[in-house]
Coordinates of C-alpha atoms and ligand atoms in Angstrom, one line a residue:
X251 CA 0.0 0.0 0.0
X252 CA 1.2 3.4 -0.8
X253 CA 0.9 6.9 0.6
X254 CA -0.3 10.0 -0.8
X255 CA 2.6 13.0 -1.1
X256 CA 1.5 16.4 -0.5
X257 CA 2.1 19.6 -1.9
X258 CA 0.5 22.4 0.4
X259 CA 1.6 26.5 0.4
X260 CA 3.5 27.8 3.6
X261 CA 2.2 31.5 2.9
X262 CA -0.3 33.6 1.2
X263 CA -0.4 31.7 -1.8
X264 CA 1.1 32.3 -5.3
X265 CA 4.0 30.6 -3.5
X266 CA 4.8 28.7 -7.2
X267 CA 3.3 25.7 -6.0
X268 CA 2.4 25.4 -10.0
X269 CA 5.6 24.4 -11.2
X270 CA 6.6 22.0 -8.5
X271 CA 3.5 19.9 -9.3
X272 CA 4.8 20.5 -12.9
X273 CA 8.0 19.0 -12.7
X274 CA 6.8 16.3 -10.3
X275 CA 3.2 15.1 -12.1
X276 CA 5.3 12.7 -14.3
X277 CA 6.1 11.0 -11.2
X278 CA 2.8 10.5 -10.4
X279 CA -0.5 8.5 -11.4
X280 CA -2.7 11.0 -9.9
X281 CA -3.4 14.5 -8.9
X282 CA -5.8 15.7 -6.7
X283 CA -7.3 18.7 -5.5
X284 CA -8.6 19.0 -2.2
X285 CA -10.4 22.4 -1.6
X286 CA -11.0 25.6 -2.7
X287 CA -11.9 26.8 -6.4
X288 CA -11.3 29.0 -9.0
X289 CA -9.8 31.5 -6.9
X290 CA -6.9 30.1 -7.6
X291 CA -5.0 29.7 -10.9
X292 CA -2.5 29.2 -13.0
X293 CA -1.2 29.4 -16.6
X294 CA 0.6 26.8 -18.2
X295 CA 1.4 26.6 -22.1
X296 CA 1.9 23.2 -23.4
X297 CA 2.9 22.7 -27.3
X298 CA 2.5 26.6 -27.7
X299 CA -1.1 26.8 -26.3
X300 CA -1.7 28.7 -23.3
X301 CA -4.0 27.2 -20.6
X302 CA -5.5 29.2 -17.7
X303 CA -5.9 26.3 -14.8
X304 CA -8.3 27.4 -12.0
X305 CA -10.1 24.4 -11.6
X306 CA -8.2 21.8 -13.3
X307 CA -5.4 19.6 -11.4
X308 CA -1.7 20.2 -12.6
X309 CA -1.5 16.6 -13.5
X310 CA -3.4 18.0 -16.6
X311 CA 0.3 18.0 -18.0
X312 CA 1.8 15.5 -18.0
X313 CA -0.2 12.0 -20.5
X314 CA -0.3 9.6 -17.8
X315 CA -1.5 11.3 -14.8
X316 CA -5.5 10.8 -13.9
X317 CA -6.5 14.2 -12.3
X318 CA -9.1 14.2 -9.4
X319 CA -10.8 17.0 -8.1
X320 CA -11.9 16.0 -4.8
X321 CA -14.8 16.6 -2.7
X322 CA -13.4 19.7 -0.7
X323 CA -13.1 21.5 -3.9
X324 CA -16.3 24.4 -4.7
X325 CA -16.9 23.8 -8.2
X326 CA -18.3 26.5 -10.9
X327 CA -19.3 24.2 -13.9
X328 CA -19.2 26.7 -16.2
X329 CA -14.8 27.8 -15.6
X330 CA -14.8 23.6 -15.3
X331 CA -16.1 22.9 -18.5
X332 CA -14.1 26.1 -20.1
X333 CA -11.0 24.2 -18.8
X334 CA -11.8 20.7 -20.1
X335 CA -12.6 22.0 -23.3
X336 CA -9.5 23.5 -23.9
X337 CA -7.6 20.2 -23.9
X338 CA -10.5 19.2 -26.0
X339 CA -11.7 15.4 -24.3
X340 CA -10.3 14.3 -20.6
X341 CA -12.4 11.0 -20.9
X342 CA -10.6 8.5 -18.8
X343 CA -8.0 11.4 -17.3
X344 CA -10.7 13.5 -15.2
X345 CA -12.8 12.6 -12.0
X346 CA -14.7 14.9 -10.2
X347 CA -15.9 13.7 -6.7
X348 CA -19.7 13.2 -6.1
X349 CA -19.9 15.2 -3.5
X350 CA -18.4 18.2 -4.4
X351 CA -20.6 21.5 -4.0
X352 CA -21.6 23.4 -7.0
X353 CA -20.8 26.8 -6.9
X354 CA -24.1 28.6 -8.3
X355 CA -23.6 32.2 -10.3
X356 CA -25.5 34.2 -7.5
X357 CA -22.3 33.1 -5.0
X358 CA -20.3 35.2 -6.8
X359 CA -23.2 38.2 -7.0
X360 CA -23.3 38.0 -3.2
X361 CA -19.3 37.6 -2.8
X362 CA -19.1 40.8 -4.8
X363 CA -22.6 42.7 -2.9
X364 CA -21.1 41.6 0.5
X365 CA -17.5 43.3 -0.3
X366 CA -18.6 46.6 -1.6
X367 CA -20.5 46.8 1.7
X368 CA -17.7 46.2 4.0
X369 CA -16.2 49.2 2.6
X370 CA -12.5 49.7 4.1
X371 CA -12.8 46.7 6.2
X372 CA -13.1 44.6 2.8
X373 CA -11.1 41.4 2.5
X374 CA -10.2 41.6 -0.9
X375 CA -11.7 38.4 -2.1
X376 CA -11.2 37.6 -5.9
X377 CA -14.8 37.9 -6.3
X378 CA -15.6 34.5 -7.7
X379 CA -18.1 33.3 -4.7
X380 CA -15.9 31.1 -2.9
X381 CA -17.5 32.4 0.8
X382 CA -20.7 32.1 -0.5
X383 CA -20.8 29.2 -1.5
X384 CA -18.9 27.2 1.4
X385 CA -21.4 29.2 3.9
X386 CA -23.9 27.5 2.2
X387 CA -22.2 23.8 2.3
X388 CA -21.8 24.8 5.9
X389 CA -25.2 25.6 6.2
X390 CA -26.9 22.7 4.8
X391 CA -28.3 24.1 2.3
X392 CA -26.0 23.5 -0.6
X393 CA -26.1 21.5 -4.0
X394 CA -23.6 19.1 -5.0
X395 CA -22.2 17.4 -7.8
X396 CA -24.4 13.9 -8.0
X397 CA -27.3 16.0 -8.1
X398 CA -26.8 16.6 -11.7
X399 CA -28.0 13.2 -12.0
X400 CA -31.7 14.3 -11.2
X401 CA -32.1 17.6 -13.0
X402 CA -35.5 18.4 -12.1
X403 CA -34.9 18.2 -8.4
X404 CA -31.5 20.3 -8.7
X405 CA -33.6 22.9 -10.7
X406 CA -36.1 22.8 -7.5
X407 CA -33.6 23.3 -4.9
X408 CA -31.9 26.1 -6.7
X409 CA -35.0 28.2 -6.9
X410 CA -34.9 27.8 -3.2
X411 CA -31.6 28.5 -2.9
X412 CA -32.4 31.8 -4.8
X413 CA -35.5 32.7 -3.3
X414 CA -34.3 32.2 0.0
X415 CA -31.7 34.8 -0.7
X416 CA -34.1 37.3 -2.4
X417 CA -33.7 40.3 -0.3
X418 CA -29.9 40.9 -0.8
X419 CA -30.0 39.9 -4.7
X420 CA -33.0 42.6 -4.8
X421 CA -30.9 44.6 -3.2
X422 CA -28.0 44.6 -6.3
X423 CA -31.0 44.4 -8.6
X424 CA -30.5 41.1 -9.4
X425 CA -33.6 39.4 -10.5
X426 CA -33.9 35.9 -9.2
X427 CA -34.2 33.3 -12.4
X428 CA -36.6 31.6 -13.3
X429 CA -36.6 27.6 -13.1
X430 CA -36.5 27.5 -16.8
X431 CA -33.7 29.3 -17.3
X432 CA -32.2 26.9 -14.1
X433 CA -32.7 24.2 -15.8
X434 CA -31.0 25.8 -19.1
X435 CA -28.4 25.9 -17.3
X436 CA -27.9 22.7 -15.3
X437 CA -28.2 20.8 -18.4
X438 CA -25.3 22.4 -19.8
X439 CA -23.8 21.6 -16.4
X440 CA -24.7 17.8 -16.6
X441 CA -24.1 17.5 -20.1
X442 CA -20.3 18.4 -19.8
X443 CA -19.2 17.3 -16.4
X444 CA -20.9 13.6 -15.3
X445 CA -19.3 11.6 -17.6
X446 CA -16.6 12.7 -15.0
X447 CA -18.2 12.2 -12.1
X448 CA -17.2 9.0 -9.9
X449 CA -17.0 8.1 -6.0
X450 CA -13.4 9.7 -5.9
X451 CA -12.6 8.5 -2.1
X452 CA -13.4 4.7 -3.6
X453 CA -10.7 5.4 -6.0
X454 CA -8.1 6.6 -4.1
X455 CA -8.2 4.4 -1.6
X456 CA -8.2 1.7 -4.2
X457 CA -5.3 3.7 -6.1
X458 CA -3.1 3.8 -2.4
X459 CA -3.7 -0.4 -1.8
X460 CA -2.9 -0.9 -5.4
X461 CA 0.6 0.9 -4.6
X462 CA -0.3 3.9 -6.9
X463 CA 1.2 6.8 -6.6
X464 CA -1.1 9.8 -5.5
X465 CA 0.3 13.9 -5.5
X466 CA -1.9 16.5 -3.7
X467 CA -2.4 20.0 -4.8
X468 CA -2.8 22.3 -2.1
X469 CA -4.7 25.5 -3.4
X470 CA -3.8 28.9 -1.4
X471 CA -1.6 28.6 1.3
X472 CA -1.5 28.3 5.1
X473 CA -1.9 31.7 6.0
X474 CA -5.3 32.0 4.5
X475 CA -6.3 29.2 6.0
X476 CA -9.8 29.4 7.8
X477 CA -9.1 28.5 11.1
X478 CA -5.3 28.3 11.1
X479 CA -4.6 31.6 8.8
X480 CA -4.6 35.3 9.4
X481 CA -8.7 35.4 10.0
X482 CA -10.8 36.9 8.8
X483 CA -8.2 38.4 5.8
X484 CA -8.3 34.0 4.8
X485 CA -10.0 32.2 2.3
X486 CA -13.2 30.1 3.4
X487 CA -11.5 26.3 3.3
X488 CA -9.2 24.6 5.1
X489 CA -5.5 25.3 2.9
X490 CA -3.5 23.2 5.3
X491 CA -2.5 19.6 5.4
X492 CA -5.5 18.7 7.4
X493 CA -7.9 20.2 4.6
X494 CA -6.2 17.4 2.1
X495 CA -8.1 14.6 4.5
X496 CA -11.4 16.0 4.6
X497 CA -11.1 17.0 1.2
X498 CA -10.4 14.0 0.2
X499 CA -11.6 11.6 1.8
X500 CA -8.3 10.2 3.1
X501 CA -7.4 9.1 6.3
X502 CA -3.9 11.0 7.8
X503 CA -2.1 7.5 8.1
X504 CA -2.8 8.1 4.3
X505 CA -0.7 10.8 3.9
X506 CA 3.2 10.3 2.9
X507 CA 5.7 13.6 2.0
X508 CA 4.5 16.7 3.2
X509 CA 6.4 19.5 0.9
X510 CA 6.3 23.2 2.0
X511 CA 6.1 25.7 -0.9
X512 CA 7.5 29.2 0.2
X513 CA 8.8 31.5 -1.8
X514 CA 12.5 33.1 -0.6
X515 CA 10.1 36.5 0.4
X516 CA 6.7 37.1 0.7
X517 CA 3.7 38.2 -1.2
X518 CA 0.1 38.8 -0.2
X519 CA -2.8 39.5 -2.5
X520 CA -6.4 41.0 -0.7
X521 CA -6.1 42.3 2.7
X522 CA -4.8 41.4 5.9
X523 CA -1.8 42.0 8.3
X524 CA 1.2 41.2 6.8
X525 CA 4.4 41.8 9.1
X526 CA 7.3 42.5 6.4
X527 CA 5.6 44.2 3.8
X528 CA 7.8 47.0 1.7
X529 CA 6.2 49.8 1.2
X530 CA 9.1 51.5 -0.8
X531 CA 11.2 51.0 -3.9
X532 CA 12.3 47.7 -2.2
X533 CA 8.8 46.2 -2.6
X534 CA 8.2 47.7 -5.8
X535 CA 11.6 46.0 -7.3
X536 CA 10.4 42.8 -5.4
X537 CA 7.0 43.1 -7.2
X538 CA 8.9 43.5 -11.1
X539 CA 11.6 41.1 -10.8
X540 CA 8.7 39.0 -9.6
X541 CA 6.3 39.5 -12.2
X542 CA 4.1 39.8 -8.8
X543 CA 0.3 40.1 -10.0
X544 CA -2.3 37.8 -9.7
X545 CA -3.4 35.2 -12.0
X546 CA -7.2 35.0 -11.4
X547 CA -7.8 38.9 -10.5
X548 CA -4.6 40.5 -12.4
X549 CA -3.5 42.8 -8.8
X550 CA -0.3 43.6 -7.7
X551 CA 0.7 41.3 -5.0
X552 CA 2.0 43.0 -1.7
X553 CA 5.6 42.1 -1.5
X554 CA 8.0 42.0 2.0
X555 CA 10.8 40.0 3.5
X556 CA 10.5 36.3 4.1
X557 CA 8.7 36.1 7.4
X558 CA 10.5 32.9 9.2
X559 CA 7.8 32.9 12.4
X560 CA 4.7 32.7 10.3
X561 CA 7.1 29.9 7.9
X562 CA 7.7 28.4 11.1
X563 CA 4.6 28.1 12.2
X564 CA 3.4 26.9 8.5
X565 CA 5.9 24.3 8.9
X566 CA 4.2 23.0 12.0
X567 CA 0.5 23.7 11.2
X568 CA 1.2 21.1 8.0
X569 CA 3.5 18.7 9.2
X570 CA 6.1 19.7 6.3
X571 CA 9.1 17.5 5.8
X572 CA 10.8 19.3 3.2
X573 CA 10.5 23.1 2.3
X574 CA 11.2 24.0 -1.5
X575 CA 11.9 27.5 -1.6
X576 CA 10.9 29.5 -4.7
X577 CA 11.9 32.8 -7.4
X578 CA 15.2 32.8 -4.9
X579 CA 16.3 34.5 -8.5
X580 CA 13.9 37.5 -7.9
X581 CA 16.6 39.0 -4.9
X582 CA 19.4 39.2 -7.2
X583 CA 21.1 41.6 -7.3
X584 CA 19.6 43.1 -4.2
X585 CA 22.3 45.5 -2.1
X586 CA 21.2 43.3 0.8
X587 CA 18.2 41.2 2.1
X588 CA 16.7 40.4 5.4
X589 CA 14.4 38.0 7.0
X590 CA 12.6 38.3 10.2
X591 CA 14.3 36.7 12.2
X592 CA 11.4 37.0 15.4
X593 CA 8.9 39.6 16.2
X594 CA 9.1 42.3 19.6
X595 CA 5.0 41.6 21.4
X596 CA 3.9 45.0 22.9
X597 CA 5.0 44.2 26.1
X598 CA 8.2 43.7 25.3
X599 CA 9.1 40.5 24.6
X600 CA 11.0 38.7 21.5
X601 CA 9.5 35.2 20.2
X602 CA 9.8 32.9 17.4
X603 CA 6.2 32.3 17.6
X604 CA 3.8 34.5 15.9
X605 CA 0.7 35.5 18.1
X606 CA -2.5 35.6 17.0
X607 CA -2.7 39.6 17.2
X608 CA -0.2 39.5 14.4
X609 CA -0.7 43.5 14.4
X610 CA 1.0 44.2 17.4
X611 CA 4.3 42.5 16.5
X612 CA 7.2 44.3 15.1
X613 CA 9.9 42.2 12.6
X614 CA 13.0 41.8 14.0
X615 CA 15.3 41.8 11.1
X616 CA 18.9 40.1 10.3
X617 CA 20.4 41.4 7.5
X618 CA 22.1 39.7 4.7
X619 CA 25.1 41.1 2.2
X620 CA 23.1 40.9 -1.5
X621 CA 24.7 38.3 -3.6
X622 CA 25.3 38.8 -7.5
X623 CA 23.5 35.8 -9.5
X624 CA 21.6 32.8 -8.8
X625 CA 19.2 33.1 -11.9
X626 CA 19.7 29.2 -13.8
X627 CA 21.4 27.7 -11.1
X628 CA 21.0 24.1 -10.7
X629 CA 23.7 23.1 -8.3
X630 CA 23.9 24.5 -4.6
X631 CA 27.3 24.9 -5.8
X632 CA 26.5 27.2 -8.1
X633 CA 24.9 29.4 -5.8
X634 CA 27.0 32.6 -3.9
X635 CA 28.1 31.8 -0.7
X636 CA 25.8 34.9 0.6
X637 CA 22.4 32.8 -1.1
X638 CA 23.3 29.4 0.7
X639 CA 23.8 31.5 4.2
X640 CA 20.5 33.0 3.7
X641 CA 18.8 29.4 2.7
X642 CA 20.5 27.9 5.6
X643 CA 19.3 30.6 7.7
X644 CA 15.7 29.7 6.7
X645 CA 16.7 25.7 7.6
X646 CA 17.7 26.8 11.4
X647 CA 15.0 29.4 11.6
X648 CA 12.1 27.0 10.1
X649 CA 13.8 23.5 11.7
X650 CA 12.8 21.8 8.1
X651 CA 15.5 21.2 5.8
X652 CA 15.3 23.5 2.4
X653 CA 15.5 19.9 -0.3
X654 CA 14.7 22.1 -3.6
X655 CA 15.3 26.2 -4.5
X656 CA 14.0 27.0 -7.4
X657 CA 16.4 30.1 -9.5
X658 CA 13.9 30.9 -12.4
X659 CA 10.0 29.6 -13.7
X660 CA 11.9 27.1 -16.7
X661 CA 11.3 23.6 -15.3
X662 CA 15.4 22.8 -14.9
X663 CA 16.6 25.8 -13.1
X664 CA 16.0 23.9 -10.1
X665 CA 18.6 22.6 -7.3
X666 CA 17.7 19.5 -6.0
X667 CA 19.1 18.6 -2.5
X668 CA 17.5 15.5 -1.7
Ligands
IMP745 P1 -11.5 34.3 -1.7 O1 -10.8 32.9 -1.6 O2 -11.9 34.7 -3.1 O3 -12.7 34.3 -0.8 O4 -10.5 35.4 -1.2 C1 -10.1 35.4 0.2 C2 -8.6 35.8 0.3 O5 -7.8 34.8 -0.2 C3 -8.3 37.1 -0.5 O6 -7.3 37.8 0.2 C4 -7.7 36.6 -1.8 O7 -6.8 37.5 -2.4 C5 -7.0 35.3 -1.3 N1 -6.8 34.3 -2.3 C6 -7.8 33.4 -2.8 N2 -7.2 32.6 -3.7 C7 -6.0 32.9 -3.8 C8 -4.9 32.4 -4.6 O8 -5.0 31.4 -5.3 N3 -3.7 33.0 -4.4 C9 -3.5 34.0 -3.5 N4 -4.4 34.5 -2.7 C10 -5.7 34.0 -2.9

């Protein structure tokens, strides 16, 4: 029987969790998503054609891997079928999990209404519904995947669904639909995903005691975790480790290599506390050497120092074995570099650990000479001696050993440490 690796974020997100399921989908004969939806995203080009992934696992690219999206995941049919029409037919290389909730179009209506009313306090969602639509799975109300099967009674509860939220659609002048145009809809829904719709948890568990090898894809990262992130500036799932089981449907003795994705700073999209952010030309040569704007929403990402409490902390919160540390290329040529080292509480105080009124702490910096060029390497050897002090700095700071950097976004400028 075999385990199932793991690939989870140790930040914000963006981390470049993309290309590490790139260059290690060949390895593997599946890749699953757990949670979240298209929020996230990423764009791959494969034979010259560009693909924008939201929904879609990255085992999409490489022949052999069977790509399952798992029933943690919110799913908007529509983006879904976008994505599966793009590679043209996944018949036999797609499952989608049963029991995954549909995310209906008025989740994203109220994700918007609900933002532009919180005014300053805003989170900065992308907009796409996610909150909406997990308060409804929460609430008992929601609609999931096998439901498709019986279109009449889907087109029923979703006129409920609507009605129910009347009020605050009327509100935004949003007129509720009718059930034809429901079940218009639907249909389209049903007629391009059930074919891929299958009791995923059966399969993995079948996959695992066949001694198939599993990968999965952690969407988001740690810090915007619901209950473990920087609340309420998180997403609305559950990004770390723990979210891959009841995402899933996997048992933690199920789970084998937990690898860390961090990049060598920090970036933040939306709002929230974030400890190291730059706010002056550092930041802003961070954020172009970075190529730091979102994939779903297109906004400049918040750049800082790499923030070695909350990557400590990440470390723990997932259980992470290994840390592969990203765009270490995007600090060359920097005069120096820091990380925070620990945080000063109000009282005082100096700690390691980050407190939960993140606010109040001030970084505590070390500061780093700026080495020349790391861009392309693919031996540690080949790095300046100032970028392997700095890696090993993150290795005593984190207590998890740093087994991949990656020096640019091409698939082989990557040092492998084992
Ligand atoms: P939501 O997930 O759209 O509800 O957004 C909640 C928060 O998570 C916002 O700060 C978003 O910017 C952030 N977020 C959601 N998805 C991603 C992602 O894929 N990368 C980075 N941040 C994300």
């Amino acid at each position: 029987m075999s385990k199932a690796d793991l690939i989870v974020g140790l930040q914000w997100g963006d981390e470049g969790k993309g290309k590490i399921v790139d260059l290690k989908a060949k390895d593997y004969d599946y890749v699953v998503r757990y949670q979240g939806g298209h929020n996230a995203g990423h764009t791959i080009v494969i034979d010259g054609v560009k693909h924008a992934l939201h929904l879609m696992p990255s085992g999409v690219l490489s022949p052999n891997a069977i790509n399952i999206i798992g029933n943690g995941v919110v799913l908007f049919a529509p983006q879904l079928i976008k994505e599966i029409n793009s590679f043209g037919n996944l018949d036999g290389r797609l499952y989608i999990s049963e029991r995954a909730h549909l995310l209906l179009p008025l989740h994203a209506v109220i994700d918007q209404a609900a933002e532009k009313s919180k005014g300053g306090s805003a989170i900065g969602t992308t907009g796409k519904g996610i909150g909406p639509c997990y308060t409804d799975k929460v609430s008992r109300i929601g609609v999931r995947v096998n439901e498709l099967r019986n279109l009449e009674t889907l087109a029923d509860k979703i006129l409920v669904i609507y009605q129910r939220k009347e009020p605050i659609l009327k509100a935004y002048d949003i007129a509720v639909p009718s059930r034809e145009e429901i079940l218009k809809d639907i249909t389209i829904w049903r007629d391009g995903l059930l074919k891929y719709v299958a009791d995923t948890t059966l399969m993995l568990w079948e996959a695992l005691d066949s001694g198939k090898k599993v990968l999965l894809e952690g969407a988001q990262g740690t810090l915007l975790d619901i209950d473990q992130g920087t609340y309420p500036f998180v997403t609305s799932s559950n990004t770390i480790s723990a979210g891959a089981c009841s995402g899933t449907g996997l048992s933690p003795k199920n789970l084998g290599e937990i690898v860390g994705i961090a990049k060598a700073y920090c970036t933040r999209v939306g709002n929230g506390v974030f400890p190291t952010e730059l706010h002056c030309e550092t930041g802003e040569l961070m954020r172009k050497a970075g190529a730091e704007f979102g994939t779903t929403t297109g906004r400049p990402r918040r750049c800082g120092w790499f923030d070695a409490p909350l990557a400590r902390l990440a470390c723990k919160l997932n259980g992470t074995d290994s840390i592969a540390l990203m765009k270490l290329d995007v600090l060359d040529g920097f005069n120096e570099v820091k990380i925070c080292v620990k945080y000063k509480l109000k009282d005082g105080t100096e700690t390691l650990n980050a407190p939960l009124e993140l606010e109040d702490a001030t970084p505590i910096y070390e500061t780093f000479e700026g080495w020349g060029v790391t861009k392309g390497a693919r031996t540690w050897e080949e790095l300046p001696k100032a970028a392997q002090n700095y890696i090993e700095t993150i290795e005593k700071l984190t207590g998890v050993r740093v087994s991949l950097i990656s020096t640019s976004p091409e698939r082989n400028d990557t040092i492998i440490r084992g």
